[in-house]
XYZ file of C-alpha atoms in Angstrom:
117
model
C -13.432 3.233 4.358
C -10.076 5.496 4.345
C -6.821 4.034 2.090
C -3.602 4.938 2.498
C -1.102 5.381 -0.178
C 2.200 2.479 1.035
C 5.804 2.169 -0.533
C 7.497 -0.778 0.912
C 11.141 -0.060 0.309
C 14.431 -2.235 -0.501
C 12.378 -5.227 -1.196
C 13.357 -8.428 -3.541
C 11.149 -10.680 -1.627
C 8.050 -11.636 -4.016
C 5.400 -8.503 -4.026
C 3.090 -11.197 -1.946
C 5.990 -11.502 0.984
C 7.016 -8.034 0.625
C 3.012 -7.070 1.928
C 2.492 -9.760 4.397
C 6.180 -8.959 6.066
C 5.620 -5.185 5.324
C 1.948 -5.199 7.694
C 3.454 -7.755 10.118
C 1.288 -10.318 9.310
C 1.692 -13.774 11.381
C 3.637 -16.638 9.788
C 0.671 -18.309 10.943
C -1.193 -16.585 8.351
C 0.944 -16.547 5.517
C -1.108 -18.823 4.063
C -4.588 -17.334 3.396
C -2.891 -14.463 1.231
C -3.513 -13.920 -2.728
C -1.480 -12.070 -4.830
C -3.816 -11.532 -8.184
C -2.082 -9.897 -10.939
C -4.161 -6.630 -12.417
C -4.316 -4.038 -15.261
C -5.123 -0.809 -13.407
C -4.607 0.591 -17.141
C -8.236 -1.104 -17.594
C -9.527 0.610 -14.734
C -9.313 4.052 -16.145
C -12.640 5.797 -15.755
C -13.939 3.424 -12.933
C -11.199 3.130 -9.955
C -8.567 0.590 -8.792
C -10.503 -0.399 -6.787
C -13.563 -1.953 -8.924
C -14.191 -4.218 -11.220
C -13.448 -3.472 -15.189
C -16.426 -6.527 -15.806
C -18.837 -5.078 -13.724
C -19.013 -1.430 -13.902
C -18.196 1.311 -16.308
C -17.936 5.206 -16.291
C -21.342 6.118 -16.610
C -21.575 3.588 -13.497
C -19.755 7.537 -11.537
C -21.174 10.575 -10.762
C -18.393 12.457 -12.319
C -18.914 15.196 -9.291
C -18.157 12.388 -6.263
C -15.011 13.913 -4.107
C -13.965 10.778 -3.103
C -14.511 8.814 -6.766
C -11.944 11.537 -8.066
C -9.444 10.490 -5.626
C -10.022 7.074 -6.521
C -8.862 7.942 -10.327
C -6.008 9.761 -9.482
C -4.556 7.215 -7.362
C -5.598 5.003 -10.183
C -3.703 7.357 -12.412
C -0.634 6.452 -10.432
C -0.718 2.780 -10.477
C -1.261 2.919 -14.261
C 2.623 4.271 -14.288
C 3.831 0.990 -12.103
C 4.394 -2.576 -13.541
C 3.568 -6.094 -12.242
C 0.709 -4.231 -10.708
C -1.718 -6.531 -8.446
C -4.416 -7.039 -5.888
C -2.738 -8.454 -2.541
C -5.689 -9.919 -0.135
C -7.146 -12.386 2.209
C -10.048 -13.785 0.992
C -11.105 -16.489 3.796
C -10.729 -13.869 6.534
C -13.592 -11.927 6.968
C -11.810 -8.437 8.000
C -8.576 -8.057 6.239
C -5.863 -5.412 4.474
C -6.087 -4.988 0.540
C -3.362 -3.761 -0.956
C -3.939 -2.510 -4.713
C -0.249 -2.489 -6.181
C 2.804 -2.891 -8.911
C 6.289 -2.101 -8.873
C 7.738 0.988 -9.232
C 10.926 1.744 -11.993
C 13.261 1.640 -9.146
C 12.033 -1.424 -7.421
C 10.138 -0.284 -4.769
C 6.805 -1.572 -4.324
C 4.025 2.215 -4.437
C 0.523 1.012 -3.537
C -3.156 1.796 -1.806
C -4.175 0.357 2.022
C -7.259 -0.152 2.043
C -9.308 -2.835 4.270
C -12.384 -5.550 3.156
C -14.959 -6.449 5.370
C -17.633 -9.082 4.684
C -20.685 -8.645 6.207
């Protein structure tokens, strides 16, 4: 699925609340949102969207252009602090943000969609 970079600026809210507000999620669905701490430095060689517990760099084809883009985004994410995965575990179709805070306090991340089938 396609991903895009996001920046949520000038927020003093928690990362969870900032993501909910930026995405325009209805307040009635806020209770379904989760924010899981991450350490994207452990994702080097595999990518931010893969679990280091389940994958290793040898699982991927080094020539895959899309995976190279994921690795480039992972490099950016490692430069942030307070890494997180914003998600809705109980919804079938939901946005996901892998992100963190830049030194200026802005939230920087990668927005994607998740579909359980």
